[in-house]
XYZ file of C-alpha atoms in Angstrom:
444
model
C 180.592 -52.738 65.756
C 183.533 -51.643 67.313
C 186.712 -53.614 67.513
C 188.578 -53.177 70.386
C 190.169 -54.272 73.331
C 189.188 -53.974 76.759
C 191.881 -55.304 79.517
C 189.513 -56.300 81.803
C 186.232 -58.014 80.167
C 186.484 -61.047 78.291
C 188.704 -60.813 74.683
C 187.475 -63.502 72.000
C 189.416 -64.311 69.046
C 189.194 -66.938 66.641
C 192.880 -67.798 67.806
C 191.796 -67.957 71.935
C 192.054 -71.847 71.783
C 195.992 -71.891 71.408
C 197.377 -74.367 73.705
C 199.039 -73.190 76.950
C 201.762 -75.381 78.312
C 201.314 -73.839 81.891
C 197.382 -75.121 81.653
C 198.233 -78.750 80.897
C 198.329 -81.159 83.449
C 199.409 -85.037 82.841
C 196.932 -86.935 84.054
C 193.484 -86.873 81.725
C 190.973 -87.608 85.228
C 193.171 -84.770 87.131
C 192.732 -82.542 83.836
C 188.498 -82.626 84.032
C 188.881 -81.866 87.952
C 191.307 -79.072 86.834
C 189.086 -77.653 83.733
C 185.820 -77.761 86.018
C 187.967 -75.588 88.473
C 189.636 -73.014 86.229
C 185.581 -73.083 84.283
C 184.455 -72.211 87.831
C 186.906 -69.483 88.425
C 185.587 -67.577 85.323
C 182.216 -66.920 87.033
C 183.009 -66.565 90.749
C 181.515 -62.917 90.971
C 177.983 -64.454 90.172
C 178.081 -65.387 94.027
C 177.571 -62.101 94.927
C 175.847 -58.582 94.132
C 171.819 -60.365 94.275
C 170.730 -57.649 96.466
C 172.144 -55.155 94.094
C 170.779 -56.658 90.860
C 167.283 -56.557 92.364
C 168.055 -52.773 93.560
C 168.616 -52.281 90.009
C 166.299 -54.557 88.180
C 163.248 -52.687 90.268
C 164.575 -49.106 89.261
C 164.590 -49.650 85.350
C 160.793 -51.269 86.129
C 159.906 -48.759 87.212
C 161.439 -45.761 84.772
C 159.318 -48.447 81.695
C 156.188 -47.249 83.119
C 156.786 -44.277 85.256
C 156.604 -40.447 85.112
C 160.263 -39.827 85.650
C 163.459 -41.293 84.876
C 165.440 -42.005 88.233
C 169.675 -42.400 88.528
C 171.515 -44.877 90.363
C 175.127 -44.317 91.756
C 177.173 -47.627 91.663
C 180.275 -47.363 93.309
C 182.904 -49.808 95.099
C 186.670 -50.227 94.922
C 188.343 -51.584 92.005
C 187.750 -55.281 91.562
C 184.732 -55.639 93.685
C 182.100 -56.697 91.292
C 180.661 -53.428 89.839
C 181.136 -54.589 86.232
C 179.514 -57.641 87.500
C 176.251 -56.476 88.667
C 175.715 -54.136 85.586
C 176.422 -57.523 83.449
C 172.911 -58.760 85.472
C 170.980 -55.087 84.554
C 172.402 -55.321 80.852
C 170.893 -59.110 80.683
C 167.665 -58.305 82.450
C 167.057 -55.050 80.209
C 167.722 -57.539 77.114
C 165.448 -60.398 78.599
C 162.085 -61.455 76.599
C 160.086 -61.471 79.637
C 159.883 -57.752 79.056
C 157.166 -56.558 76.978
C 159.245 -53.649 76.077
C 162.457 -53.594 74.052
C 165.159 -51.637 76.102
C 168.458 -50.659 75.064
C 171.266 -50.977 77.627
C 173.981 -48.568 76.519
C 177.632 -47.600 78.252
C 180.547 -45.262 77.953
C 183.791 -45.645 79.901
C 186.205 -42.928 80.721
C 189.747 -43.483 80.403
C 192.562 -41.964 82.707
C 194.772 -41.415 79.928
C 192.266 -39.425 77.827
C 191.200 -37.309 80.295
C 192.208 -34.042 78.649
C 193.153 -35.277 75.057
C 189.476 -36.453 74.367
C 186.382 -34.526 76.735
C 183.263 -36.373 76.062
C 184.338 -39.698 75.103
C 182.265 -41.549 77.192
C 179.452 -39.861 76.597
C 179.906 -39.543 72.678
C 180.606 -43.643 73.219
C 176.900 -44.082 74.977
C 175.192 -41.440 72.639
C 176.598 -43.428 69.480
C 175.162 -46.614 70.733
C 171.574 -45.251 70.822
C 172.293 -44.173 67.165
C 173.350 -47.361 66.291
C 171.095 -49.463 67.715
C 167.659 -47.155 66.740
C 169.392 -47.588 62.956
C 169.483 -51.615 63.671
C 165.863 -51.401 65.056
C 163.114 -53.089 63.053
C 160.576 -51.060 64.954
C 159.483 -48.785 62.469
C 157.092 -46.842 64.334
C 159.765 -46.126 66.980
C 162.056 -44.744 63.755
C 159.613 -42.597 63.177
C 158.668 -41.604 66.634
C 162.011 -40.685 67.391
C 162.611 -38.715 64.266
C 159.365 -36.684 65.223
C 160.534 -36.141 68.822
C 164.041 -35.030 67.440
C 162.611 -32.065 65.113
C 160.347 -30.906 67.885
C 163.657 -30.350 70.274
C 166.000 -29.947 67.428
C 166.299 -26.892 65.236
C 168.530 -27.181 62.325
C 171.469 -25.558 63.878
C 170.805 -27.299 67.237
C 171.571 -30.801 64.992
C 174.310 -29.568 63.218
C 175.913 -28.576 66.440
C 174.981 -32.334 68.236
C 176.136 -33.745 65.071
C 179.752 -32.522 66.003
C 179.715 -34.386 69.554
C 177.764 -37.441 68.080
C 179.133 -38.229 64.500
C 176.468 -41.169 63.689
C 173.340 -38.908 64.580
C 172.320 -38.488 60.732
C 171.524 -41.903 60.880
C 168.351 -41.486 62.754
C 167.391 -38.173 61.182
C 166.118 -37.688 57.923
C 168.530 -35.277 56.620
C 172.469 -35.732 56.383
C 174.713 -33.110 58.441
C 177.919 -32.507 58.114
C 179.984 -33.349 61.507
C 183.504 -33.189 59.837
C 184.688 -30.691 62.926
C 184.307 -32.533 66.053
C 183.384 -30.472 69.166
C 186.220 -30.826 71.686
C 187.281 -27.253 72.474
C 184.213 -26.070 74.000
C 184.792 -26.009 78.045
C 181.916 -25.480 80.743
C 183.637 -21.961 81.279
C 182.506 -20.966 77.735
C 178.391 -19.580 76.871
C 177.795 -22.377 73.994
C 178.508 -24.797 76.402
C 175.150 -24.364 78.268
C 173.267 -24.908 75.171
C 175.371 -27.956 74.418
C 174.271 -29.217 77.754
C 170.501 -28.972 77.094
C 170.743 -30.461 73.810
C 172.411 -33.463 75.427
C 169.428 -34.088 77.515
C 166.773 -33.245 74.916
C 168.343 -35.999 72.407
C 168.089 -38.655 75.418
C 164.759 -37.483 76.211
C 163.717 -37.903 72.126
C 164.792 -41.377 72.441
C 163.691 -43.047 75.660
C 160.225 -44.092 75.054
C 157.999 -46.438 77.179
C 158.602 -49.237 74.287
C 162.018 -48.584 74.126
C 163.483 -47.730 77.507
C 167.009 -46.656 77.890
C 169.249 -47.537 80.674
C 172.475 -45.414 80.372
C 176.094 -45.809 82.037
C 178.686 -43.817 81.883
C 181.642 -46.063 83.648
C 184.675 -44.720 85.814
C 183.308 -41.523 86.453
C 186.384 -40.798 88.621
C 188.367 -40.306 85.616
C 185.748 -38.116 83.734
C 186.345 -34.439 82.468
C 184.824 -31.483 84.152
C 182.726 -30.890 80.864
C 181.202 -34.423 80.929
C 180.232 -34.235 84.629
C 178.478 -31.293 84.163
C 176.772 -32.914 81.081
C 175.511 -35.949 83.198
C 174.672 -33.516 86.164
C 172.550 -31.813 83.279
C 170.816 -35.387 82.216
C 169.988 -36.254 86.099
C 168.520 -33.049 86.593
C 166.225 -33.108 83.637
C 162.796 -33.636 85.584
C 160.991 -33.850 82.083
C 162.730 -37.315 81.237
C 160.847 -40.329 81.144
C 161.778 -44.182 80.385
C 165.492 -44.021 80.940
C 167.580 -45.131 83.953
C 170.591 -42.942 84.212
C 173.716 -44.829 86.031
C 176.722 -43.523 87.143
C 179.660 -45.923 88.081
C 183.004 -44.971 90.324
C 185.354 -45.931 92.144
C 185.515 -45.879 95.788
C 189.333 -46.054 96.192
C 189.798 -43.609 93.805
C 188.472 -40.623 96.264
C 186.032 -39.698 94.026
C 182.864 -38.414 95.020
C 179.962 -38.144 93.015
C 177.758 -34.734 91.807
C 175.479 -33.343 94.710
C 172.530 -36.061 94.370
C 170.105 -33.284 96.249
C 169.234 -31.687 93.003
C 168.864 -34.793 90.887
C 166.463 -37.250 89.684
C 164.940 -39.908 91.898
C 167.910 -41.112 92.954
C 169.607 -44.610 94.422
C 172.920 -44.969 96.130
C 174.247 -48.566 95.386
C 177.616 -49.614 97.322
C 179.228 -52.574 95.783
C 180.916 -54.642 98.828
C 183.725 -56.921 99.266
C 182.874 -60.812 99.724
C 182.397 -61.615 103.519
C 183.764 -65.066 104.614
C 180.620 -67.006 104.151
C 180.528 -65.854 100.202
C 184.000 -66.651 99.702
C 183.309 -70.664 101.470
C 180.744 -70.763 99.269
C 183.014 -70.110 96.122
C 185.433 -72.522 97.756
C 183.368 -75.013 98.423
C 181.423 -74.584 95.057
C 184.758 -74.749 92.872
C 186.318 -77.691 95.073
C 182.963 -79.466 95.414
C 183.672 -80.345 98.649
C 181.466 -79.656 101.784
C 181.520 -75.854 103.342
C 182.830 -77.329 106.923
C 185.566 -78.712 104.963
C 186.728 -75.869 102.980
C 186.467 -73.001 105.930
C 190.419 -73.226 106.720
C 191.223 -72.458 102.989
C 188.600 -70.185 103.182
C 189.888 -68.238 106.060
C 193.496 -68.101 104.025
C 191.897 -66.819 101.171
C 190.015 -64.030 103.268
C 193.490 -63.462 104.961
C 194.780 -62.780 101.604
C 192.222 -60.922 99.797
C 189.950 -59.123 102.117
C 187.221 -60.262 100.125
C 188.003 -58.454 96.674
C 186.176 -60.593 94.292
C 188.771 -60.121 91.265
C 191.621 -60.630 94.037
C 190.180 -64.123 95.299
C 189.789 -65.186 91.889
C 193.403 -64.286 90.927
C 194.540 -65.627 94.533
C 192.764 -68.845 93.775
C 193.778 -69.367 90.363
C 197.254 -68.831 91.812
C 197.091 -71.333 94.110
C 196.064 -74.124 91.511
C 198.758 -72.482 88.946
C 201.841 -73.433 92.110
C 200.723 -76.340 92.670
C 199.553 -74.727 96.561
C 196.055 -76.534 96.033
C 196.025 -80.058 94.414
C 193.774 -82.690 93.636
C 194.115 -86.305 95.017
C 193.373 -89.277 93.804
C 194.103 -91.222 96.993
C 191.395 -88.880 98.737
C 189.102 -87.910 96.031
C 189.737 -84.699 97.208
C 191.473 -81.019 96.763
C 193.873 -80.569 99.204
C 196.063 -78.063 100.745
C 198.519 -77.205 103.696
C 197.277 -73.981 105.507
C 200.925 -72.975 106.975
C 202.283 -73.144 103.456
C 199.543 -71.015 101.947
C 200.182 -68.512 104.785
C 203.990 -68.645 104.063
C 204.697 -68.928 100.476
C 202.038 -66.615 99.212
C 202.000 -63.009 98.974
C 198.246 -60.650 99.593
C 196.692 -60.494 96.629
C 197.661 -57.372 94.548
C 199.270 -56.473 91.464
C 201.898 -58.825 92.619
C 199.834 -61.358 90.787
C 199.003 -59.506 87.808
C 202.924 -59.119 87.201
C 203.257 -62.905 87.899
C 200.778 -63.629 85.032
C 202.131 -61.393 82.825
C 205.697 -63.057 83.477
C 204.524 -66.338 82.541
C 203.834 -64.955 79.079
C 206.111 -65.329 76.473
C 208.641 -62.251 75.750
C 206.613 -61.867 72.267
C 203.444 -61.173 74.058
C 204.733 -59.049 76.998
C 206.463 -56.801 74.412
C 202.923 -56.523 72.567
C 201.409 -55.877 76.494
C 203.823 -52.867 76.763
C 202.751 -51.035 73.664
C 199.088 -51.658 74.123
C 199.126 -50.324 77.608
C 200.545 -46.822 76.154
C 196.834 -46.922 74.438
C 195.227 -46.826 77.856
C 192.725 -49.418 78.918
C 191.078 -50.187 75.757
C 192.915 -49.955 72.204
C 191.995 -51.027 68.678
C 193.627 -54.135 67.208
C 194.431 -51.693 63.928
C 196.062 -48.853 66.056
C 198.200 -51.141 67.819
C 199.188 -52.899 64.896
C 200.222 -49.976 63.469
C 202.341 -48.977 66.481
C 203.544 -52.471 66.914
C 204.722 -52.616 63.372
C 206.574 -49.467 63.875
C 208.449 -49.587 66.705
C 209.624 -53.032 65.400
C 210.776 -51.494 62.395
C 212.641 -49.107 64.176
C 214.352 -51.711 66.041
C 215.288 -54.321 63.423
C 214.936 -52.535 60.234
C 212.145 -54.730 59.038
C 208.556 -54.806 58.576
C 207.943 -57.967 60.844
C 205.742 -58.357 64.338
C 207.113 -60.374 67.209
C 206.512 -63.723 66.777
C 207.217 -63.815 63.168
C 208.343 -67.096 61.253
C 208.978 -68.676 57.969
C 205.560 -69.826 58.014
C 203.948 -66.426 58.577
C 206.004 -65.333 55.945
C 204.526 -67.752 53.338
C 201.213 -67.205 54.606
C 201.340 -63.234 54.189
C 202.356 -64.229 50.437
C 198.964 -65.785 49.662
C 197.289 -62.799 51.635
C 197.873 -59.041 52.308
C 200.388 -58.399 54.757
C 198.227 -56.584 56.876
C 195.798 -59.326 57.074
C 198.727 -61.565 58.183
C 199.835 -58.947 60.604
C 196.591 -58.732 62.307
C 196.307 -62.747 62.204
C 199.348 -62.698 64.482
C 198.653 -59.701 66.782
C 195.413 -61.688 67.600
C 197.118 -64.907 68.169
C 199.662 -63.132 70.529
C 196.738 -61.491 72.351
C 194.548 -64.644 73.062
C 197.465 -65.880 75.094
C 197.097 -62.937 77.057
C 193.569 -63.513 77.454
C 193.780 -67.231 78.517
C 195.644 -65.621 81.481
C 192.838 -63.245 82.460
C 194.931 -59.871 81.345
C 193.159 -59.421 78.332
C 189.712 -58.841 77.448
C 186.985 -58.285 74.572
C 185.375 -54.876 74.464
C 183.267 -56.026 71.947
C 179.555 -54.640 72.783
C 177.622 -57.596 73.863
C 174.297 -55.864 73.668
């Protein structure tokens, strides 16, 4: 299981329960109201996307028993809830109500790695498939996969594919030398044509009626040209069955999807912003008030966020943190002043993220600066090497930010590396509590 941190999903660690003074209030009863409000903010995106969820569930049901795979293009601006819509699909795929045992795999392209790590998202998704097959208790399925791979891959082709998918040998009978990874083959090279065919053959070989696959490539707007070509080839395989292929991209990046005229049966699925009614349901639920009572607050929220789900969440949180939205025990209701909200708040944007970072202590901010250099996701071990190296250059000592005498005592009882990891996780957990970092560990 990969141990990586993603700036946008939910970071979890043993240190995540550390106290954070910015969330404390003096009154115990008020604390109860505040806790419910903050807990509700975590699930705000669940209000919408019911239609989109149904569309994807129906598509999955069709590919399970159908004669051909399907494609879905999910798109929308950053923060509208594309990831949440996919999470609903993932839960449906893993639901025990299905007679089949579906696999949900995904890979995400990174803007900072487009040129340095081509095929990165495809490798990630294919590697997940191999891991899930290896973990499966269905021996008949494993045998079927091996037989299918033997039929579609020659020995040389297996070796070539192993250079793209490093752990493919765990689903094949023989061990394959994959010391040299494929990163240099591009769309203009003859060998790339074979690589495209091998990728689509592999996916067809492992997807079955009892084990259908949802194959997701996220952030296509940052994909390298080679990955786009492979993705288009997979989507054009009319011999493919029992696979739902999902491409996700951002509207606000100016990215256009591949030509869908020549693809498998395809559904275009835009994810839209919240409307006034949806936001009012959110505000009403969070404040435990009638929608007629929360409409004035909703209008301010909509004006400031324009319905972007992530911005709605951040804006409401900022109102709470800045005490512009407070709970009154005189009226037993949440209270706000519309004129103050309009005058004292900015439109929801990166300003809110900056405000969150500013509330963190200096040590956490310094670690986040270094983490941001690694892209949208990073491995804790890699970050640790960078942080220790940077602080050694600055201080001449092998320490981490936030290092105390107590930490030094801990390091004498265990390895220094273990002590560093523990400290780093504690610092990152504080960023998680402010919604800046999340865990990239796979929930499937």
